[in-house]
PDB file of C-alpha atoms in Angstrom:
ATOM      1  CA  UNK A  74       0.000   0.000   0.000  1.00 60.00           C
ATOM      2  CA  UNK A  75       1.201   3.489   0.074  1.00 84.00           C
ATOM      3  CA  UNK A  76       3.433   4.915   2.183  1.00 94.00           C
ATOM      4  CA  UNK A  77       4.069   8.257   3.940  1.00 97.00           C
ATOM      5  CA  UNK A  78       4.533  10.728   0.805  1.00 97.00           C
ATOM      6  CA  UNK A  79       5.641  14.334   1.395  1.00 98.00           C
ATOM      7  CA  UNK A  80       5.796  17.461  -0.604  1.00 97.00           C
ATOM      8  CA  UNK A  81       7.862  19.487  -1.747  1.00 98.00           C
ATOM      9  CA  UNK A  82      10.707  16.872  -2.251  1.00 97.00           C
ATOM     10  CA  UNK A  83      13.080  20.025  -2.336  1.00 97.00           C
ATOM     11  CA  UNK A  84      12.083  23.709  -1.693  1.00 98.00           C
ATOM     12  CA  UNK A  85      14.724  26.528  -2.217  1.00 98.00           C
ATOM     13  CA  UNK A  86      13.419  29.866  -0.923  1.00 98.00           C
ATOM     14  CA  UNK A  87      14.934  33.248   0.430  1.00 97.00           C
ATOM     15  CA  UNK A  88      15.723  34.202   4.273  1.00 97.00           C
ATOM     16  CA  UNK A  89      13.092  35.915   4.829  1.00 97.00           C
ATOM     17  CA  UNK A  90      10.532  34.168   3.303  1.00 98.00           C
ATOM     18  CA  UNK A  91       7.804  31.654   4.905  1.00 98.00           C
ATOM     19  CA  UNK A  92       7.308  27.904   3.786  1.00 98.00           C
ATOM     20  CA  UNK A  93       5.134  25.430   4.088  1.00 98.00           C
ATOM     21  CA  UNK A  94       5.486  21.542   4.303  1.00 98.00           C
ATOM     22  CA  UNK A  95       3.232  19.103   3.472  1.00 98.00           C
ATOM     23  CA  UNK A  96       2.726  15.291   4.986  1.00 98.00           C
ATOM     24  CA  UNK A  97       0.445  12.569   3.744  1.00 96.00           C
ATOM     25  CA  UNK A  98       0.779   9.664   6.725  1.00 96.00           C
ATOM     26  CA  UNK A  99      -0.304   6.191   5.843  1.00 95.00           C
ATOM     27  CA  UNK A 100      -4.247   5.893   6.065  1.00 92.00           C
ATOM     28  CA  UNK A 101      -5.395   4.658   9.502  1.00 90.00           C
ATOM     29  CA  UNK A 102      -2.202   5.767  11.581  1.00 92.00           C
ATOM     30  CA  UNK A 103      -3.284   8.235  14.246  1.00 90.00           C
ATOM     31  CA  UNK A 104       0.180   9.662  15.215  1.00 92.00           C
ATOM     32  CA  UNK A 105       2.210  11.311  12.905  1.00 95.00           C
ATOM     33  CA  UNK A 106       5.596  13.117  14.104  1.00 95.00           C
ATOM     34  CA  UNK A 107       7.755  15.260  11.977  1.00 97.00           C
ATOM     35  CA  UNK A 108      11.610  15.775  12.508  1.00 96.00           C
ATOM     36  CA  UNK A 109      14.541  17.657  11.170  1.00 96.00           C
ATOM     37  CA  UNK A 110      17.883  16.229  10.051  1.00 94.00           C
ATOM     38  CA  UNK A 111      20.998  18.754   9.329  1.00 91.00           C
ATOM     39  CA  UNK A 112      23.519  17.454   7.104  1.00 85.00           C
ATOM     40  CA  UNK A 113      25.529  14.727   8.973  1.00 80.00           C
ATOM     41  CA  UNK A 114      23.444  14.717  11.999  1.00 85.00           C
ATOM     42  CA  UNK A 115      20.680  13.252  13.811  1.00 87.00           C
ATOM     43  CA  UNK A 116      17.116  13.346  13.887  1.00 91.00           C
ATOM     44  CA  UNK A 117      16.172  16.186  15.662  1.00 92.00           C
ATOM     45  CA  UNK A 118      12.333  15.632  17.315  1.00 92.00           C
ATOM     46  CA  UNK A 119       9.856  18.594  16.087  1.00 95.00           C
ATOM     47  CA  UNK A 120       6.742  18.027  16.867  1.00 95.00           C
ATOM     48  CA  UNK A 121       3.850  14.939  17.450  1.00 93.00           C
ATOM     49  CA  UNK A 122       0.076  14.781  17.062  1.00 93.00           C
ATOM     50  CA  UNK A 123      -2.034  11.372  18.683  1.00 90.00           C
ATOM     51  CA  UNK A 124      -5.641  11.611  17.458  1.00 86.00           C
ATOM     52  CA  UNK A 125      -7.358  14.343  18.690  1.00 84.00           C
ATOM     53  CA  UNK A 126      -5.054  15.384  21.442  1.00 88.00           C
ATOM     54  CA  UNK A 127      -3.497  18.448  21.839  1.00 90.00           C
ATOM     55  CA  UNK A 128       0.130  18.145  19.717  1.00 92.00           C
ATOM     56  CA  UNK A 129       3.305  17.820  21.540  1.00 91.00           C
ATOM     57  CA  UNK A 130       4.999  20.782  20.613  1.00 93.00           C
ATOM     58  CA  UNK A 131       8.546  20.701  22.852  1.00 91.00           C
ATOM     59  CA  UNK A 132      10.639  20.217  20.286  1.00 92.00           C
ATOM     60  CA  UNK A 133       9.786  22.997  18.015  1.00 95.00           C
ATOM     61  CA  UNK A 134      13.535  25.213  18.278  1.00 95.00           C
ATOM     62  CA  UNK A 135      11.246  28.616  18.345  1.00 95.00           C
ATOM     63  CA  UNK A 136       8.288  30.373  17.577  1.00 96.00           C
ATOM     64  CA  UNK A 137       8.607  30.470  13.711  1.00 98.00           C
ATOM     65  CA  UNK A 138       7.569  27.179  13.692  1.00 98.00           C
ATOM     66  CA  UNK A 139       4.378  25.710  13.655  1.00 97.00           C
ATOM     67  CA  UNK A 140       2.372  22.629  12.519  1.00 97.00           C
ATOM     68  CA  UNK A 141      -1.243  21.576  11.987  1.00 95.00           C
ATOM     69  CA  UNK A 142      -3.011  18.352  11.561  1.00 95.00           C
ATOM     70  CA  UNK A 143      -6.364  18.743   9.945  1.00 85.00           C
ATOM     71  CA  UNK A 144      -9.186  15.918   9.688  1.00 81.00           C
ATOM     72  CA  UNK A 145      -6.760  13.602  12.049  1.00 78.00           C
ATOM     73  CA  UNK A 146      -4.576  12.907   8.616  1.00 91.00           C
ATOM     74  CA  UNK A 147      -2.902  15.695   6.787  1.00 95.00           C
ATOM     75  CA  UNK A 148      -0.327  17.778   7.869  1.00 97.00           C
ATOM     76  CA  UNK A 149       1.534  21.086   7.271  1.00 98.00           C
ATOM     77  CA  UNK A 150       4.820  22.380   8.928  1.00 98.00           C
ATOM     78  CA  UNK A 151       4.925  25.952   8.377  1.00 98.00           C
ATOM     79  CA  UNK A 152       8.346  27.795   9.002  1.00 98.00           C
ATOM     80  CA  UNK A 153       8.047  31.735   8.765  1.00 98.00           C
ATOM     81  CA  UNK A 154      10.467  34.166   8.286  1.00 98.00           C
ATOM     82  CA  UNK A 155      13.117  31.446   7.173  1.00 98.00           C
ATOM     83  CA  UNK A 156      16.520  31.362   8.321  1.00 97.00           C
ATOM     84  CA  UNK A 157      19.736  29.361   6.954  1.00 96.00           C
ATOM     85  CA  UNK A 158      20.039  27.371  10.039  1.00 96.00           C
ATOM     86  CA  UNK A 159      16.902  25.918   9.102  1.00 97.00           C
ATOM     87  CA  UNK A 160      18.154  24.295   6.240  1.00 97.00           C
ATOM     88  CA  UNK A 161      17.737  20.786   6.597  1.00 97.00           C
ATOM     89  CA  UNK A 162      16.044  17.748   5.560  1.00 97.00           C
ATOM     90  CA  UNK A 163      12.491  17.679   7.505  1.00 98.00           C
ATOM     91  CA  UNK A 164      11.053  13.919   7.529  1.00 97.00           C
ATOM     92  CA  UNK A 165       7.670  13.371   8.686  1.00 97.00           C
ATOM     93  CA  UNK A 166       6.842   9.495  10.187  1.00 96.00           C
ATOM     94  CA  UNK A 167       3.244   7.973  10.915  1.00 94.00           C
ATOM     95  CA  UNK A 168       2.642   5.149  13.590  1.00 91.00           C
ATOM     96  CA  UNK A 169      -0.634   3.095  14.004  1.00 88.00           C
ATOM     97  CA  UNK A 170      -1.078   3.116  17.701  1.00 82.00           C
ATOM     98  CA  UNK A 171      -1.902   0.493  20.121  1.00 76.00           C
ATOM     99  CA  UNK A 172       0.798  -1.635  20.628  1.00 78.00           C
ATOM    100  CA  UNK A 173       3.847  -0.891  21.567  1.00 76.00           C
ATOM    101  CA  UNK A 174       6.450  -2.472  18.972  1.00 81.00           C
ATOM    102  CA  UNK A 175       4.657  -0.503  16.102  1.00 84.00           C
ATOM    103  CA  UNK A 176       6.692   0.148  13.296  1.00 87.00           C
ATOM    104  CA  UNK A 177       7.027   4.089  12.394  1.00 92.00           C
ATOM    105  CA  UNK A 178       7.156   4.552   8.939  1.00 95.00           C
ATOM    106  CA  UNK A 179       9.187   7.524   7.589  1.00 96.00           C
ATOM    107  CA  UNK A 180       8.302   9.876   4.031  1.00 97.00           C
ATOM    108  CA  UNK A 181      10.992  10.248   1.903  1.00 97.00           C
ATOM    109  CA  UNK A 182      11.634  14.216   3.364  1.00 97.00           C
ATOM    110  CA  UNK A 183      11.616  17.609   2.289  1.00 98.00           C
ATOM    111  CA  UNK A 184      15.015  18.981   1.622  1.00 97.00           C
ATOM    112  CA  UNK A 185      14.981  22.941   2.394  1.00 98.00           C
ATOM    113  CA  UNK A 186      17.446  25.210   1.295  1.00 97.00           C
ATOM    114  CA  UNK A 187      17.416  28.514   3.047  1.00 97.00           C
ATOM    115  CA  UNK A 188      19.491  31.013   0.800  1.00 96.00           C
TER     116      UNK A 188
ATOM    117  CA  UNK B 224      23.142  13.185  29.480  1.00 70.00           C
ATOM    118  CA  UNK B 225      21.658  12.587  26.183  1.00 78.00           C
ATOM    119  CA  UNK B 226      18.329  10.138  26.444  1.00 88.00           C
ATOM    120  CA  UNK B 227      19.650   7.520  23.928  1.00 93.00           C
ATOM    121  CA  UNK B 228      23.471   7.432  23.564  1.00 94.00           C
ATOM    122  CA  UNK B 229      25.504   5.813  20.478  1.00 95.00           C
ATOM    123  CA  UNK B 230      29.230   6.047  19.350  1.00 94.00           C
ATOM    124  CA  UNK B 231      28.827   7.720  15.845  1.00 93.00           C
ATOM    125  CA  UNK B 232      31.961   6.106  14.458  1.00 92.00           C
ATOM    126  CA  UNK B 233      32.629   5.467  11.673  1.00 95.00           C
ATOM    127  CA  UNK B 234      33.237   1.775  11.711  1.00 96.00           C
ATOM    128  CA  UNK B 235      35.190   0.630   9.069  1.00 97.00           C
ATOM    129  CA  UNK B 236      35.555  -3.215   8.621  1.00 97.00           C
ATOM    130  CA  UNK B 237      36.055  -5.588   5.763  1.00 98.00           C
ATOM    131  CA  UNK B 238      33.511  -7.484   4.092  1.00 98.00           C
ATOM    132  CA  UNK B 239      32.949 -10.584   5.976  1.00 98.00           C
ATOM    133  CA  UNK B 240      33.709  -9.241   9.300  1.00 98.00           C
ATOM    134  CA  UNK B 241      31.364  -9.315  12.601  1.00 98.00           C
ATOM    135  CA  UNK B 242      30.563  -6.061  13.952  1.00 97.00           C
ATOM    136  CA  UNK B 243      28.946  -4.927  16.906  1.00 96.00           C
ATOM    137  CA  UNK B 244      27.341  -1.634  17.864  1.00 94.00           C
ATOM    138  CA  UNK B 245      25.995  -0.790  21.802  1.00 95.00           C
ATOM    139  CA  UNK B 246      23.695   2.120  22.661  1.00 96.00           C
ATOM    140  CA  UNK B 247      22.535   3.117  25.957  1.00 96.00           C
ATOM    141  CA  UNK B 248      19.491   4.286  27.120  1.00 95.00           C
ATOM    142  CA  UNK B 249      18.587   6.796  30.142  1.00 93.00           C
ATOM    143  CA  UNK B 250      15.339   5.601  31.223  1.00 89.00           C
ATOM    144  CA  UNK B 251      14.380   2.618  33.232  1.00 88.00           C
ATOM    145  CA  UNK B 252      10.849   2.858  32.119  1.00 86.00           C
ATOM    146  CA  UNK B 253      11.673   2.755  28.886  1.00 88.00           C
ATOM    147  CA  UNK B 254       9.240  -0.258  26.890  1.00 85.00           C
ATOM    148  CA  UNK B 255       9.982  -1.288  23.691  1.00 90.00           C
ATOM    149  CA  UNK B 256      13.126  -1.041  22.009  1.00 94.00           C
ATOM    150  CA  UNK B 257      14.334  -0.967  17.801  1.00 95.00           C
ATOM    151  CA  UNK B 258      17.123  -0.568  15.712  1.00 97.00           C
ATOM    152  CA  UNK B 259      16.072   1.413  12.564  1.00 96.00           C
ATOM    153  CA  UNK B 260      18.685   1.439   9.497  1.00 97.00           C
ATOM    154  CA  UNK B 261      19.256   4.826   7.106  1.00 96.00           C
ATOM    155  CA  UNK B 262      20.739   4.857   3.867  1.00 96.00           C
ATOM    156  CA  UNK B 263      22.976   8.323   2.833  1.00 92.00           C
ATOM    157  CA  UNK B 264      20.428  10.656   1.964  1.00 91.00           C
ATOM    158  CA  UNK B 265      16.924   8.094   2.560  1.00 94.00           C
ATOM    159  CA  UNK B 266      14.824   8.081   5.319  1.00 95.00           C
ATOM    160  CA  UNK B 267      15.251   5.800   8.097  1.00 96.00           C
ATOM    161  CA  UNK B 268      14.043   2.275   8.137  1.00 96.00           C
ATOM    162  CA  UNK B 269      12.830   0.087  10.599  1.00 95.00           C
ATOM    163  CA  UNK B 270      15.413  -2.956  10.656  1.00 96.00           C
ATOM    164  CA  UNK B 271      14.580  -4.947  13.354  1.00 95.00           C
ATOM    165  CA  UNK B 272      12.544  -4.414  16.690  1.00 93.00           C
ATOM    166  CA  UNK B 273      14.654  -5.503  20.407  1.00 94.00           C
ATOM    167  CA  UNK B 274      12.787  -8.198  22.345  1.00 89.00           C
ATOM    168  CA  UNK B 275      13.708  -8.818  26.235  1.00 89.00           C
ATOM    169  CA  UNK B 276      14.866 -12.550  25.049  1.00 88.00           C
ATOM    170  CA  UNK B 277      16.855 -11.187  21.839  1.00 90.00           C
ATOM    171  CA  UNK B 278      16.219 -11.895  18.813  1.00 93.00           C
ATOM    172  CA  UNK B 279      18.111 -12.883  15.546  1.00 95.00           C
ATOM    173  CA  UNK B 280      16.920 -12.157  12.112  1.00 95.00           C
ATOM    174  CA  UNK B 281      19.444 -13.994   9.616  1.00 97.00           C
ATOM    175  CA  UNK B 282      22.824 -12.004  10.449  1.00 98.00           C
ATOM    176  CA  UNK B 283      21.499  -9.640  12.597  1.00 98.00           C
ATOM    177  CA  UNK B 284      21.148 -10.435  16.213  1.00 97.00           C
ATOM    178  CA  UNK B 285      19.682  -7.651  18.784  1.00 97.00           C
ATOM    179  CA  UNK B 286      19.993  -8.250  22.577  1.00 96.00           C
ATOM    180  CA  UNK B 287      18.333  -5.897  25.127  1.00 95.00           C
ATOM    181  CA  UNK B 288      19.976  -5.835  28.761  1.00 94.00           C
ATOM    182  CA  UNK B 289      17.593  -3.976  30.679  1.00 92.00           C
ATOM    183  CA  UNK B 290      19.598  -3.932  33.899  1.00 93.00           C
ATOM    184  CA  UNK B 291      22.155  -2.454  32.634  1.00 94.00           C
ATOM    185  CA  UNK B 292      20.055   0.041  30.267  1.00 95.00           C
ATOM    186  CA  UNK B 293      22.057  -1.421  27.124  1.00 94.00           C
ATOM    187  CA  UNK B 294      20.732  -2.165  23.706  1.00 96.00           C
ATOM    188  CA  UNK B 295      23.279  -4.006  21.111  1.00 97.00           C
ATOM    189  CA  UNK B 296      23.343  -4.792  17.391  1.00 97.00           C
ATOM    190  CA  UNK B 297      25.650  -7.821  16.120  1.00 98.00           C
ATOM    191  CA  UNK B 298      25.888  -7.997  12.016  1.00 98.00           C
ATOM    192  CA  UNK B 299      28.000 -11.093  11.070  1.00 98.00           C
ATOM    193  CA  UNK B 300      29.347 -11.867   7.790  1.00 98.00           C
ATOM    194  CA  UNK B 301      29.449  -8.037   6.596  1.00 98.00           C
ATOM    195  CA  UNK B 302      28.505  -7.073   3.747  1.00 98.00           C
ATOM    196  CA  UNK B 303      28.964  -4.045   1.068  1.00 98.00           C
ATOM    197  CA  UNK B 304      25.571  -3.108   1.362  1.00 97.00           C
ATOM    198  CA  UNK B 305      25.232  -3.172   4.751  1.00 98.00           C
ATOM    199  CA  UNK B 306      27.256   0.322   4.697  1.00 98.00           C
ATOM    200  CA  UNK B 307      24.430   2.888   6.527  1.00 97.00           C
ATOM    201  CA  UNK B 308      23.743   4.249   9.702  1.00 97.00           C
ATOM    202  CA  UNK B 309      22.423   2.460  12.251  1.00 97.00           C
ATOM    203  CA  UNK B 310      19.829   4.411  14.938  1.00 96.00           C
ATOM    204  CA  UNK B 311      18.747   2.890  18.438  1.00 96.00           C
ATOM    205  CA  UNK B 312      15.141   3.809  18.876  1.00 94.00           C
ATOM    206  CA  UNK B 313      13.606   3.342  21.934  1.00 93.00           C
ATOM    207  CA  UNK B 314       9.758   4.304  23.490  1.00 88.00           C
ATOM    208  CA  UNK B 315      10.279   5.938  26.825  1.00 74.00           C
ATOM    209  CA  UNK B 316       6.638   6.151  27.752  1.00 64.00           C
ATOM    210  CA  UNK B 317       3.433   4.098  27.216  1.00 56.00           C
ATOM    211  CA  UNK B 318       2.610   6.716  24.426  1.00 62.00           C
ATOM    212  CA  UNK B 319       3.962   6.695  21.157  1.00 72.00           C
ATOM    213  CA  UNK B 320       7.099   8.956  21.440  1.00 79.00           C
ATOM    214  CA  UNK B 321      10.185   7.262  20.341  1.00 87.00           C
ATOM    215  CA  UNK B 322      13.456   8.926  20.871  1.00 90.00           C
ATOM    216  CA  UNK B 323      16.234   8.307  18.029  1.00 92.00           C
ATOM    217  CA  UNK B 324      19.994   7.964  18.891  1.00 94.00           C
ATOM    218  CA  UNK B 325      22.521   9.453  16.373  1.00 93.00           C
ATOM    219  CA  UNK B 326      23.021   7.180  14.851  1.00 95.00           C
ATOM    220  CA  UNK B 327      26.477   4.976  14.048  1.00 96.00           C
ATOM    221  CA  UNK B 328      28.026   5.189  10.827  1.00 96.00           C
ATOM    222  CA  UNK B 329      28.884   1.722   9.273  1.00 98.00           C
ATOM    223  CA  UNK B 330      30.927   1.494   6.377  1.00 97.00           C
ATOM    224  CA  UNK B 331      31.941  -1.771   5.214  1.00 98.00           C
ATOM    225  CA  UNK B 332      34.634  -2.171   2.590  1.00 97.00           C
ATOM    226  CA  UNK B 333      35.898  -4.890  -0.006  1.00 95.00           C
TER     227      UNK B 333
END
């Protein structure tokens, strides 16, 4: 069946400049997480929506970035005002829930470039 | 003290060879336990989930020593293509938040 997908695959935009990114999760999975991964690093934890709970948000670094999950599937990570330190790869995962030694399933990522 | 701890290497070792990589975790509550696999530039991939008893899935063998808060990865009989990072993943909570080591780079070579 189909995986995560994401979109854009690579965005290139101006300091400055706000972006949004998009995340399809596999059908039926109730969390979804996204994360950011700087050349040559780890993954760095963003955020995480369960259901219809309120998203944990500790890992956003700062203000300029947000994320929604509408209908309990879709999501958008919106970074305003860009910087160059955000440029990264951001990866979003999905997770069916209820048992413990669920798989999460990573998209292929959105590669930003911050110029 | 980082929750999930890893040596990044690299490891470099010789087709054929056994390797073995530990990662330690912070947090005796900690539940379930995996060892997820990423390519250079691909998103990581679940390679095998950590049972209490260990488990072994054809070269790969994954022990969990919860006393000790240890998690290890054996890969025997190395090969090119094994040549990735390897992440220890582990779920601190009875939620669904998993927390990703750094990763250690593998790079096996002829």
């Amino acid at each position: 069946g189909a995986g995560v997908s994401q979109s854009p695959s690579n965005k290139v935009t101006e300091k400055g400049k706000d972006v949004e990114l998009r995340c399809d999760p596999i059908s039926g999975h109730t969390a979804l997480y996204w994360y950011r991964q700087s050349l040559g690093q780890g993954l760095e934890f963003l955020i995480y929506f369960q259901g219809n709970s309120a998203p944990d948000k500790s890992g956003l670094p700062s203000d300029r970035f947000s994320a929604e999950r509408t209908g309990g599937s879709v999501s958008t990570l919106t970074i305003q005002r860009t910087q160059q330190e955000d440029s990264a790869v951001y990866l979003c995962a999905s997770r069916l829930t209820g048992g413990s030694y669920n798989e999460q399933f990573f998209g292929p990522g959105t590669r930003l470039t911050v110029l | 003290r980082k929750e999930v701890e890893q040596d990044p290497g690299p490891f470099n070792v010789p087709e054929g060879a056994t390797v073995a990589f530990n990662c330690t975790y912070s947090n005796s509550a900690s539940q379930s336990f995996f060892w997820y696999r990423q390519d250079c530039r691909k998103e990581p991939k679940l390679l095998m989930s950590v049972y209490s008893s260990g488990n072994e899935d054809g070269r790969f063998t994954a022990q969990l020593n919860r006393a000790s808060q240890y998690i290890s990865l054996l890969i025997r009989d190395s090969k090119l293509s094994d040549s990735a990072t390897y992440l220890c993943v582990v779920n601190n909570n009875a939620g669904n938040m998993l927390t990703f080591g750094g990763g250690t780079r593998l790079m096996v070579k002829p």
